[in-house]
């Protein structure tokens, strides 16, 4: 099978890094004391806080220092070793200059160059062929009806989503039984 795997908050623990930087830098900002409840950060913060958030997210140092989501690296290696094709499928944020090369470098640092070359960057994941897409985004839309089944990667901001299989790296073997 072709297994498409999102990067931010599925492979890379972007939220973990995001909050650790923001809380260290702005310890008194009440908006950063609790984890976000929306997938899109623009829906979460006041314009003043959003400026601070974007300065962190779009800084060149941000991406490479993101820790992996616990058990993500071992799980991906196991999926690959079971004979499936792992393809990373990620949408760069709009300030792409500070994240495109860094996404490749992050994968190379964590999993090696062979895995880094399996990265597809796209704004529309429906255009990418696959059997499963593991992604934390609640709803994934695009130009065409996707070939893949969206398996939701559990995060606190997507708990409300119904009608999809849900997994994280602790239970993926039970959820993706067909693998
Ligand atoms: Mg994501």
CSV table of N, CA and C and ligand atoms in Angstrom, one decimal:
chain,number,residue,atom,x,y,z
A,1,UNK,N,0.8,-1.2,0.0
A,1,UNK,CA,0.0,0.0,0.0
A,1,UNK,C,0.9,1.3,0.0
A,2,UNK,N,0.3,2.3,-0.5
A,2,UNK,CA,1.0,3.6,-0.4
A,2,UNK,C,0.4,4.4,0.8
A,3,UNK,N,1.2,4.6,1.8
A,3,UNK,CA,0.8,5.3,3.0
A,3,UNK,C,1.3,6.7,3.0
A,4,UNK,N,0.4,7.7,2.9
A,4,UNK,CA,0.9,9.1,2.9
A,4,UNK,C,0.8,9.6,4.3
A,5,UNK,N,1.8,10.2,4.8
A,5,UNK,CA,1.9,10.6,6.2
A,5,UNK,C,2.3,12.1,6.2
A,6,UNK,N,1.4,12.9,6.9
A,6,UNK,CA,1.6,14.3,7.1
A,6,UNK,C,2.8,14.5,8.0
A,7,UNK,N,3.4,15.7,8.0
A,7,UNK,CA,4.5,15.9,8.9
A,7,UNK,C,4.2,16.7,10.2
A,8,UNK,N,3.6,17.9,10.0
A,8,UNK,CA,3.4,18.7,11.2
A,8,UNK,C,2.3,18.1,12.2
A,9,UNK,N,2.7,17.8,13.4
A,9,UNK,CA,1.9,17.3,14.4
A,9,UNK,C,1.5,15.8,14.2
A,10,UNK,N,2.2,15.2,13.2
A,10,UNK,CA,2.1,13.7,13.0
A,10,UNK,C,3.4,13.1,13.1
A,11,UNK,N,4.4,13.6,12.3
A,11,UNK,CA,5.8,13.1,12.5
A,11,UNK,C,6.5,14.1,13.4
A,12,UNK,N,6.4,15.4,13.1
A,12,UNK,CA,7.1,16.4,13.9
A,12,UNK,C,6.2,17.0,14.9
A,13,UNK,N,6.6,17.0,16.2
A,13,UNK,CA,5.7,17.5,17.2
A,13,UNK,C,5.8,19.1,17.2
A,14,UNK,N,5.2,19.6,16.2
A,14,UNK,CA,5.3,21.1,16.0
A,14,UNK,C,4.6,21.8,17.1
A,15,UNK,N,3.5,21.3,17.6
A,15,UNK,CA,2.8,22.0,18.7
A,15,UNK,C,3.7,22.0,20.0
A,16,UNK,N,4.3,21.0,20.2
A,16,UNK,CA,5.2,20.9,21.4
A,16,UNK,C,6.3,22.0,21.3
A,17,UNK,N,6.9,22.1,20.2
A,17,UNK,CA,8.0,23.1,20.0
A,17,UNK,C,7.4,24.5,20.1
A,18,UNK,N,6.3,24.7,19.4
A,18,UNK,CA,5.6,25.9,19.3
A,18,UNK,C,5.3,26.5,20.7
A,19,UNK,N,4.7,25.7,21.5
A,19,UNK,CA,4.3,26.1,22.9
A,19,UNK,C,5.5,26.3,23.8
A,20,UNK,N,6.5,25.5,23.6
A,20,UNK,CA,7.7,25.6,24.5
A,20,UNK,C,8.4,26.9,24.2
A,21,UNK,N,8.5,27.3,22.9
A,21,UNK,CA,9.1,28.6,22.6
A,21,UNK,C,8.3,29.8,23.0
A,22,UNK,N,7.0,29.7,22.7
A,22,UNK,CA,6.1,30.8,23.0
A,22,UNK,C,6.0,31.1,24.5
A,23,UNK,N,5.9,30.0,25.3
A,23,UNK,CA,5.7,30.1,26.8
A,23,UNK,C,7.0,30.6,27.4
A,24,UNK,N,8.2,30.2,26.8
A,24,UNK,CA,9.4,30.7,27.4
A,24,UNK,C,9.6,32.2,27.1
A,25,UNK,N,9.2,32.6,25.9
A,25,UNK,CA,9.4,33.9,25.4
A,25,UNK,C,8.4,34.9,26.0
A,26,UNK,N,7.1,34.4,26.1
A,26,UNK,CA,6.1,35.3,26.6
A,26,UNK,C,5.3,34.6,27.8
A,27,UNK,N,6.0,34.4,28.9
A,27,UNK,CA,5.4,33.7,30.0
A,27,UNK,C,4.1,34.3,30.6
A,28,UNK,N,3.9,35.6,30.4
A,28,UNK,CA,2.7,36.2,31.0
A,28,UNK,C,1.6,36.4,30.0
A,29,UNK,N,1.7,35.9,28.8
A,29,UNK,CA,0.6,36.0,27.8
A,29,UNK,C,-0.4,34.9,28.1
A,30,UNK,N,-1.6,35.3,28.5
A,30,UNK,CA,-2.6,34.2,28.9
A,30,UNK,C,-3.0,33.3,27.7
A,31,UNK,N,-2.9,33.9,26.5
A,31,UNK,CA,-3.3,33.1,25.3
A,31,UNK,C,-2.4,31.9,25.0
A,32,UNK,N,-1.2,32.0,25.5
A,32,UNK,CA,-0.2,30.9,25.3
A,32,UNK,C,-0.2,29.9,26.4
A,33,UNK,N,-1.0,30.1,27.5
A,33,UNK,CA,-0.9,29.2,28.6
A,33,UNK,C,-1.6,27.9,28.3
A,34,UNK,N,-2.6,27.9,27.5
A,34,UNK,CA,-3.4,26.7,27.2
A,34,UNK,C,-3.1,26.3,25.7
A,35,UNK,N,-3.2,25.0,25.5
A,35,UNK,CA,-3.0,24.5,24.2
A,35,UNK,C,-4.2,24.9,23.3
A,36,UNK,N,-3.9,25.0,22.0
A,36,UNK,CA,-4.9,25.6,21.1
A,36,UNK,C,-6.1,24.6,20.9
A,37,UNK,N,-7.2,25.1,20.5
A,37,UNK,CA,-8.4,24.2,20.3
A,37,UNK,C,-8.8,24.2,18.9
A,38,UNK,N,-8.1,25.0,18.0
A,38,UNK,CA,-8.5,25.0,16.6
A,38,UNK,C,-7.3,24.5,15.8
A,39,UNK,N,-7.6,23.9,14.7
A,39,UNK,CA,-6.5,23.4,13.8
A,39,UNK,C,-5.7,24.6,13.3
A,40,UNK,N,-6.5,25.6,12.8
A,40,UNK,CA,-5.8,26.8,12.2
A,40,UNK,C,-5.5,27.8,13.3
A,41,UNK,N,-4.2,28.1,13.4
A,41,UNK,CA,-3.9,29.1,14.5
A,41,UNK,C,-4.5,30.4,14.3
A,42,UNK,N,-4.8,30.8,13.0
A,42,UNK,CA,-5.4,32.1,12.8
A,42,UNK,C,-6.8,32.2,13.4
A,43,UNK,N,-7.4,31.0,13.7
A,43,UNK,CA,-8.7,31.1,14.3
A,43,UNK,C,-8.6,31.1,15.9
A,44,UNK,N,-7.4,31.1,16.4
A,44,UNK,CA,-7.2,30.9,17.8
A,44,UNK,C,-6.8,32.2,18.5
A,45,UNK,N,-6.1,33.0,17.9
A,45,UNK,CA,-5.4,34.1,18.6
A,45,UNK,C,-5.9,35.5,18.2
A,46,UNK,N,-5.8,36.4,19.1
A,46,UNK,CA,-6.0,37.8,18.7
A,46,UNK,C,-4.9,38.3,17.8
A,47,UNK,N,-5.1,39.3,17.0
A,47,UNK,CA,-4.1,39.8,16.0
A,47,UNK,C,-2.8,40.1,16.7
A,48,UNK,N,-2.8,40.6,17.9
A,48,UNK,CA,-1.5,40.9,18.6
A,48,UNK,C,-0.7,39.6,18.8
A,49,UNK,N,-1.4,38.6,19.4
A,49,UNK,CA,-0.7,37.4,19.7
A,49,UNK,C,-0.4,36.6,18.4
A,50,UNK,N,-1.2,36.8,17.4
A,50,UNK,CA,-0.9,36.1,16.1
A,50,UNK,C,0.4,36.6,15.5
A,51,UNK,N,0.7,37.9,15.7
A,51,UNK,CA,2.0,38.4,15.2
A,51,UNK,C,3.2,37.7,15.9
A,52,UNK,N,3.0,37.5,17.2
A,52,UNK,CA,4.1,36.8,18.0
A,52,UNK,C,4.2,35.4,17.5
A,53,UNK,N,3.1,34.7,17.3
A,53,UNK,CA,3.1,33.3,16.9
A,53,UNK,C,3.8,33.2,15.6
A,54,UNK,N,3.4,34.0,14.6
A,54,UNK,CA,4.0,33.9,13.3
A,54,UNK,C,5.5,34.2,13.3
A,55,UNK,N,5.9,35.1,14.1
A,55,UNK,CA,7.3,35.4,14.2
A,55,UNK,C,8.1,34.1,14.7
A,56,UNK,N,7.5,33.3,15.5
A,56,UNK,CA,8.1,32.1,16.0
A,56,UNK,C,8.0,31.1,14.9
A,57,UNK,N,6.8,30.9,14.3
A,57,UNK,CA,6.7,29.8,13.3
A,57,UNK,C,7.5,30.0,12.1
A,58,UNK,N,7.7,31.3,11.7
A,58,UNK,CA,8.3,31.6,10.4
A,58,UNK,C,9.8,31.9,10.6
A,59,UNK,N,10.3,31.6,11.8
A,59,UNK,CA,11.8,31.9,12.0
A,59,UNK,C,12.6,30.7,11.4
A,60,UNK,N,13.7,30.9,10.8
A,60,UNK,CA,14.5,29.9,10.1
A,60,UNK,C,14.9,28.7,11.1
A,61,UNK,N,15.0,29.1,12.4
A,61,UNK,CA,15.5,28.0,13.4
A,61,UNK,C,14.4,27.2,13.8
A,62,UNK,N,13.1,27.5,13.6
A,62,UNK,CA,12.0,26.8,14.3
A,62,UNK,C,11.9,25.4,13.9
A,63,UNK,N,11.9,25.1,12.6
A,63,UNK,CA,11.6,23.8,12.1
A,63,UNK,C,12.6,22.7,12.5
A,64,UNK,N,13.8,23.0,12.3
A,64,UNK,CA,14.8,21.9,12.6
A,64,UNK,C,14.9,21.5,14.0
A,65,UNK,N,14.5,22.3,14.9
A,65,UNK,CA,14.5,21.9,16.3
A,65,UNK,C,13.3,21.3,16.8
A,66,UNK,N,12.3,21.0,15.9
A,66,UNK,CA,11.1,20.4,16.4
A,66,UNK,C,11.4,18.9,16.8
A,67,UNK,N,10.9,18.5,18.0
A,67,UNK,CA,11.2,17.1,18.3
A,67,UNK,C,10.2,16.2,17.5
A,68,UNK,N,10.6,14.9,17.3
A,68,UNK,CA,9.6,14.0,16.7
A,68,UNK,C,8.5,13.7,17.6
A,69,UNK,N,7.3,13.4,17.1
A,69,UNK,CA,6.2,12.9,17.9
A,69,UNK,C,6.6,11.6,18.4
A,70,UNK,N,6.4,11.3,19.7
A,70,UNK,CA,6.8,10.1,20.3
A,70,UNK,C,6.4,8.9,19.5
A,71,UNK,N,7.3,8.0,19.2
A,71,UNK,CA,7.1,6.7,18.5
A,71,UNK,C,6.9,6.9,17.0
A,72,UNK,N,6.9,8.1,16.5
A,72,UNK,CA,6.7,8.3,15.1
A,72,UNK,C,7.8,7.7,14.2
A,73,UNK,N,9.0,7.8,14.6
A,73,UNK,CA,10.1,7.4,13.8
A,73,UNK,C,10.2,5.9,13.7
A,74,UNK,N,10.0,5.2,14.8
A,74,UNK,CA,10.0,3.8,14.8
A,74,UNK,C,8.8,3.2,14.1
A,75,UNK,N,7.7,3.9,14.2
A,75,UNK,CA,6.5,3.4,13.5
A,75,UNK,C,6.6,3.4,12.0
A,76,UNK,N,7.1,4.6,11.5
A,76,UNK,CA,7.3,4.7,10.1
A,76,UNK,C,8.3,3.7,9.5
A,77,UNK,N,9.3,3.5,10.3
A,77,UNK,CA,10.3,2.5,9.9
A,77,UNK,C,9.6,1.1,9.8
A,78,UNK,N,8.8,0.8,10.8
A,78,UNK,CA,8.1,-0.5,10.8
A,78,UNK,C,7.1,-0.6,9.6
A,79,UNK,N,6.4,0.4,9.3
A,79,UNK,CA,5.5,0.4,8.2
A,79,UNK,C,6.3,0.1,6.9
A,80,UNK,N,7.4,0.8,6.8
A,80,UNK,CA,8.2,0.6,5.6
A,80,UNK,C,8.7,-0.8,5.5
A,81,UNK,N,9.2,-1.3,6.7
A,81,UNK,CA,9.7,-2.7,6.7
A,81,UNK,C,8.7,-3.8,6.5
A,82,UNK,N,7.4,-3.4,6.7
A,82,UNK,CA,6.3,-4.4,6.3
A,82,UNK,C,6.0,-4.4,4.8
A,83,UNK,N,6.8,-3.6,4.1
A,83,UNK,CA,6.7,-3.6,2.6
A,83,UNK,C,5.8,-2.6,2.0
A,84,UNK,N,5.3,-1.6,2.8
A,84,UNK,CA,4.5,-0.5,2.3
A,84,UNK,C,5.4,0.7,1.8
A,85,UNK,N,4.8,1.5,1.0
A,85,UNK,CA,5.5,2.7,0.5
A,85,UNK,C,5.1,3.9,1.4
A,86,UNK,N,6.0,4.4,2.1
A,86,UNK,CA,5.8,5.5,2.9
A,86,UNK,C,6.1,6.8,2.1
A,87,UNK,N,5.2,7.7,2.1
A,87,UNK,CA,5.4,9.0,1.4
A,87,UNK,C,5.0,10.1,2.4
A,88,UNK,N,5.9,11.0,2.6
A,88,UNK,CA,5.5,12.1,3.5
A,88,UNK,C,4.9,13.2,2.6
A,89,UNK,N,3.8,13.8,3.2
A,89,UNK,CA,3.0,14.7,2.4
A,89,UNK,C,2.7,15.9,3.2
A,90,UNK,N,3.2,17.0,2.9
A,90,UNK,CA,3.2,18.1,3.8
A,90,UNK,C,2.9,19.4,3.0
A,91,UNK,N,2.1,20.3,3.7
A,91,UNK,CA,1.8,21.6,3.1
A,91,UNK,C,2.7,22.7,3.7
A,92,UNK,N,3.6,23.3,2.9
A,92,UNK,CA,4.4,24.3,3.5
A,92,UNK,C,3.6,25.5,3.9
A,93,UNK,N,3.9,26.2,5.0
A,93,UNK,CA,3.2,27.4,5.4
A,93,UNK,C,3.5,28.5,4.4
A,94,UNK,N,2.8,29.6,4.5
A,94,UNK,CA,2.8,30.6,3.4
A,94,UNK,C,4.2,31.2,3.3
A,95,UNK,N,4.9,31.3,4.4
A,95,UNK,CA,6.3,31.8,4.3
A,95,UNK,C,7.2,30.6,4.0
A,96,UNK,N,7.2,30.2,2.8
A,96,UNK,CA,7.8,28.9,2.5
A,96,UNK,C,9.3,29.0,2.5
A,97,UNK,N,9.9,30.2,2.4
A,97,UNK,CA,11.3,30.3,2.4
A,97,UNK,C,12.0,29.7,3.7
A,98,UNK,N,11.3,29.8,4.8
A,98,UNK,CA,11.9,29.3,6.0
A,98,UNK,C,11.5,27.9,6.4
A,99,UNK,N,10.8,27.2,5.5
A,99,UNK,CA,10.4,25.9,5.9
A,99,UNK,C,10.6,24.8,4.9
A,100,UNK,N,10.7,25.1,3.6
A,100,UNK,CA,10.8,24.0,2.6
A,100,UNK,C,12.1,23.2,2.8
A,101,UNK,N,13.2,23.8,2.7
A,101,UNK,CA,14.5,23.1,2.9
A,101,UNK,C,14.6,22.5,4.2
A,102,UNK,N,14.0,23.2,5.3
A,102,UNK,CA,14.1,22.7,6.6
A,102,UNK,C,13.3,21.4,6.8
A,103,UNK,N,12.2,21.2,6.1
A,103,UNK,CA,11.4,20.0,6.2
A,103,UNK,C,12.2,18.8,5.6
A,104,UNK,N,12.9,19.0,4.5
A,104,UNK,CA,13.8,17.9,4.0
A,104,UNK,C,15.0,17.6,5.0
A,105,UNK,N,15.5,18.7,5.6
A,105,UNK,CA,16.6,18.5,6.5
A,105,UNK,C,16.2,17.8,7.8
A,106,UNK,N,15.0,18.1,8.2
A,106,UNK,CA,14.4,17.5,9.4
A,106,UNK,C,14.3,16.0,9.2
A,107,UNK,N,13.7,15.6,8.1
A,107,UNK,CA,13.6,14.2,7.8
A,107,UNK,C,14.9,13.5,7.6
A,108,UNK,N,15.9,14.2,7.0
A,108,UNK,CA,17.2,13.6,6.9
A,108,UNK,C,17.9,13.4,8.2
A,109,UNK,N,17.7,14.4,9.1
A,109,UNK,CA,18.3,14.3,10.5
A,109,UNK,C,17.7,13.1,11.3
A,110,UNK,N,16.4,12.9,11.1
A,110,UNK,CA,15.7,12.0,11.9
A,110,UNK,C,15.7,10.6,11.4
A,111,UNK,N,15.6,10.5,10.0
A,111,UNK,CA,15.4,9.2,9.4
A,111,UNK,C,16.4,8.8,8.3
A,112,UNK,N,17.2,9.8,7.9
A,112,UNK,CA,18.2,9.6,6.9
A,112,UNK,C,17.7,10.1,5.5
A,113,UNK,N,18.7,10.1,4.6
A,113,UNK,CA,18.4,10.8,3.3
A,113,UNK,C,17.4,10.0,2.5
A,114,UNK,N,17.4,8.7,2.6
A,114,UNK,CA,16.4,7.9,1.8
A,114,UNK,C,15.0,8.3,2.1
A,115,UNK,N,14.7,8.5,3.4
A,115,UNK,CA,13.4,9.0,3.8
A,115,UNK,C,13.1,10.4,3.4
A,116,UNK,N,14.2,11.3,3.5
A,116,UNK,CA,14.0,12.7,3.1
A,116,UNK,C,13.5,12.8,1.7
A,117,UNK,N,14.0,11.9,0.8
A,117,UNK,CA,13.6,12.0,-0.6
A,117,UNK,C,12.2,11.5,-0.8
A,118,UNK,N,11.5,11.0,0.2
A,118,UNK,CA,10.1,10.6,0.0
A,118,UNK,C,9.1,11.7,0.4
A,119,UNK,N,9.6,12.9,0.4
A,119,UNK,CA,8.7,14.0,0.8
A,119,UNK,C,8.1,14.7,-0.4
A,120,UNK,N,6.7,14.9,-0.4
A,120,UNK,CA,6.0,15.6,-1.4
A,120,UNK,C,5.4,16.8,-0.7
A,121,UNK,N,5.7,18.0,-1.2
A,121,UNK,CA,5.1,19.2,-0.7
A,121,UNK,C,4.0,19.7,-1.6
A,122,UNK,N,2.8,19.9,-1.0
A,122,UNK,CA,1.7,20.3,-1.9
A,122,UNK,C,0.7,21.1,-1.0
A,123,UNK,N,0.0,22.0,-1.7
A,123,UNK,CA,-1.1,22.7,-1.0
A,123,UNK,C,-2.4,21.9,-1.2
A,124,UNK,N,-2.4,20.8,-2.0
A,124,UNK,CA,-3.6,20.1,-2.2
A,124,UNK,C,-3.3,18.6,-2.2
A,125,UNK,N,-3.6,17.9,-1.1
A,125,UNK,CA,-3.2,16.5,-0.9
A,125,UNK,C,-4.1,15.6,-1.7
A,126,UNK,N,-5.3,16.1,-2.1
A,126,UNK,CA,-6.2,15.2,-2.9
A,126,UNK,C,-5.5,14.9,-4.2
A,127,UNK,N,-4.6,15.7,-4.7
A,127,UNK,CA,-3.9,15.4,-6.0
A,127,UNK,C,-2.9,14.3,-5.9
A,128,UNK,N,-2.5,13.9,-4.6
A,128,UNK,CA,-1.5,12.8,-4.4
A,128,UNK,C,-2.2,11.5,-4.3
A,129,UNK,N,-1.8,10.5,-5.1
A,129,UNK,CA,-2.4,9.2,-5.1
A,129,UNK,C,-1.8,8.4,-3.8
A,130,UNK,N,-2.7,7.7,-3.2
A,130,UNK,CA,-2.3,6.8,-2.1
A,130,UNK,C,-3.5,6.0,-1.6
A,131,UNK,N,-3.2,5.1,-0.7
A,131,UNK,CA,-4.3,4.2,-0.1
A,131,UNK,C,-4.8,4.8,1.3
A,132,UNK,N,-3.9,5.4,2.0
A,132,UNK,CA,-4.2,6.0,3.3
A,132,UNK,C,-3.5,7.3,3.4
A,133,UNK,N,-4.1,8.3,4.1
A,133,UNK,CA,-3.4,9.5,4.4
A,133,UNK,C,-3.6,9.7,5.9
A,134,UNK,N,-2.5,9.7,6.7
A,134,UNK,CA,-2.5,9.9,8.1
A,134,UNK,C,-2.3,11.4,8.4
A,135,UNK,N,-3.3,12.1,8.9
A,135,UNK,CA,-3.2,13.5,9.0
A,135,UNK,C,-4.0,14.0,10.2
A,136,UNK,N,-3.5,15.0,10.9
A,136,UNK,CA,-4.2,15.6,12.0
A,136,UNK,C,-5.3,16.7,11.6
A,137,UNK,N,-5.3,17.1,10.3
A,137,UNK,CA,-6.2,18.1,9.9
A,137,UNK,C,-7.6,17.5,9.9
A,138,UNK,N,-8.6,18.2,10.5
A,138,UNK,CA,-9.9,17.6,10.6
A,138,UNK,C,-10.6,17.3,9.3
A,139,UNK,N,-10.5,18.2,8.3
A,139,UNK,CA,-11.1,17.9,7.0
A,139,UNK,C,-10.2,18.3,5.9
A,140,UNK,N,-10.0,17.4,5.0
A,140,UNK,CA,-9.0,17.7,3.9
A,140,UNK,C,-9.7,17.7,2.6
A,141,UNK,N,-9.7,18.9,2.0
A,141,UNK,CA,-10.4,19.1,0.8
A,141,UNK,C,-9.5,19.6,-0.3
A,142,UNK,N,-9.9,19.4,-1.6
A,142,UNK,CA,-9.0,19.8,-2.6
A,142,UNK,C,-9.8,19.7,-4.0
A,143,UNK,N,-9.0,19.7,-5.0
A,143,UNK,CA,-9.6,19.8,-6.4
A,143,UNK,C,-10.4,18.5,-6.7
A,144,UNK,N,-9.9,17.4,-6.2
A,144,UNK,CA,-10.6,16.1,-6.7
A,144,UNK,C,-10.9,15.3,-5.5
A,145,UNK,N,-11.8,14.3,-5.7
A,145,UNK,CA,-12.1,13.3,-4.7
A,145,UNK,C,-10.8,12.4,-4.5
A,146,UNK,N,-10.4,12.4,-3.2
A,146,UNK,CA,-9.1,11.7,-3.0
A,146,UNK,C,-9.2,10.2,-3.2
A,147,UNK,N,-8.0,9.6,-3.6
A,147,UNK,CA,-7.9,8.2,-3.7
A,147,UNK,C,-7.8,7.5,-2.4
A,148,UNK,N,-7.2,8.3,-1.4
A,148,UNK,CA,-6.9,7.7,-0.1
A,148,UNK,C,-8.0,7.8,0.9
A,149,UNK,N,-8.0,7.0,1.9
A,149,UNK,CA,-8.8,7.2,3.1
A,149,UNK,C,-8.1,8.0,4.1
A,150,UNK,N,-8.7,9.1,4.6
A,150,UNK,CA,-8.1,9.9,5.6
A,150,UNK,C,-8.3,9.2,7.0
A,151,UNK,N,-7.1,8.9,7.6
A,151,UNK,CA,-7.1,8.3,8.9
A,151,UNK,C,-6.6,9.5,9.8
A,152,UNK,N,-7.5,9.9,10.8
A,152,UNK,CA,-7.2,11.1,11.6
A,152,UNK,C,-6.2,10.8,12.6
A,153,UNK,N,-5.1,11.6,12.7
A,153,UNK,CA,-4.1,11.5,13.7
A,153,UNK,C,-4.6,12.3,14.9
A,154,UNK,N,-4.8,11.7,16.0
A,154,UNK,CA,-5.5,12.3,17.2
A,154,UNK,C,-4.7,13.5,17.8
A,155,UNK,N,-5.4,14.6,17.9
A,155,UNK,CA,-4.8,15.8,18.6
A,155,UNK,C,-6.0,16.4,19.3
A,156,UNK,N,-5.7,17.2,20.4
A,156,UNK,CA,-6.8,17.7,21.2
A,156,UNK,C,-7.7,18.6,20.4
A,157,UNK,N,-7.2,19.3,19.3
A,157,UNK,CA,-8.0,20.2,18.5
A,157,UNK,C,-8.9,19.5,17.4
A,158,UNK,N,-8.8,18.1,17.4
A,158,UNK,CA,-9.6,17.4,16.4
A,158,UNK,C,-10.5,16.4,17.0
A,159,UNK,N,-10.7,16.4,18.3
A,159,UNK,CA,-11.5,15.4,19.0
A,159,UNK,C,-12.9,15.4,18.6
A,160,UNK,N,-13.4,16.5,18.0
A,160,UNK,CA,-14.9,16.6,17.6
A,160,UNK,C,-15.1,15.9,16.3
A,161,UNK,N,-14.1,15.5,15.6
A,161,UNK,CA,-14.3,14.9,14.3
A,161,UNK,C,-15.0,13.5,14.4
A,162,UNK,N,-16.0,13.3,13.6
A,162,UNK,CA,-16.7,12.0,13.6
A,162,UNK,C,-16.5,11.4,12.2
A,163,UNK,N,-16.7,10.1,12.2
A,163,UNK,CA,-16.8,9.3,11.0
A,163,UNK,C,-15.5,9.0,10.3
A,164,UNK,N,-14.4,9.1,11.1
A,164,UNK,CA,-13.1,8.7,10.5
A,164,UNK,C,-12.4,7.8,11.5
A,165,UNK,N,-11.6,6.9,11.0
A,165,UNK,CA,-10.7,6.1,11.9
A,165,UNK,C,-9.7,7.1,12.5
A,166,UNK,N,-9.4,6.8,13.7
A,166,UNK,CA,-8.5,7.7,14.5
A,166,UNK,C,-7.4,6.9,15.1
A,167,UNK,N,-6.2,7.5,15.0
A,167,UNK,CA,-5.0,6.8,15.5
A,167,UNK,C,-4.0,7.8,16.0
A,168,UNK,N,-3.1,7.2,16.8
A,168,UNK,CA,-1.8,7.9,17.0
A,168,UNK,C,-0.7,6.8,16.9
A,169,UNK,N,0.5,7.1,17.3
A,169,UNK,CA,1.6,6.1,17.1
A,169,UNK,C,1.6,5.1,18.2
A,170,UNK,N,0.7,5.2,19.2
A,170,UNK,CA,0.6,4.1,20.2
A,170,UNK,C,-0.4,3.0,19.8
A,171,UNK,N,-1.3,3.3,18.9
A,171,UNK,CA,-2.3,2.3,18.5
A,171,UNK,C,-2.5,2.0,17.0
A,172,UNK,N,-1.5,2.5,16.2
A,172,UNK,CA,-1.7,2.4,14.8
A,172,UNK,C,-1.8,1.0,14.3
A,173,UNK,N,-1.2,0.0,15.0
A,173,UNK,CA,-1.3,-1.4,14.5
A,173,UNK,C,-2.7,-1.9,14.7
A,174,UNK,N,-3.4,-1.5,15.7
A,174,UNK,CA,-4.8,-1.9,15.9
A,174,UNK,C,-5.8,-1.2,15.0
A,175,UNK,N,-5.5,0.1,14.6
A,175,UNK,CA,-6.4,0.9,13.8
A,175,UNK,C,-6.1,0.5,12.3
A,176,UNK,N,-4.9,0.4,11.9
A,176,UNK,CA,-4.6,0.1,10.5
A,176,UNK,C,-4.3,-1.4,10.4
A,177,UNK,N,-5.3,-2.2,10.7
A,177,UNK,CA,-5.1,-3.7,10.8
A,177,UNK,C,-4.7,-4.2,9.5
A,178,UNK,N,-5.1,-3.6,8.4
A,178,UNK,CA,-4.8,-4.1,7.1
A,178,UNK,C,-3.3,-4.0,6.7
A,179,UNK,N,-2.6,-3.2,7.5
A,179,UNK,CA,-1.2,-3.1,7.2
A,179,UNK,C,-0.4,-4.3,7.8
B,1,LIG,MG1,-0.4,18.3,10.3
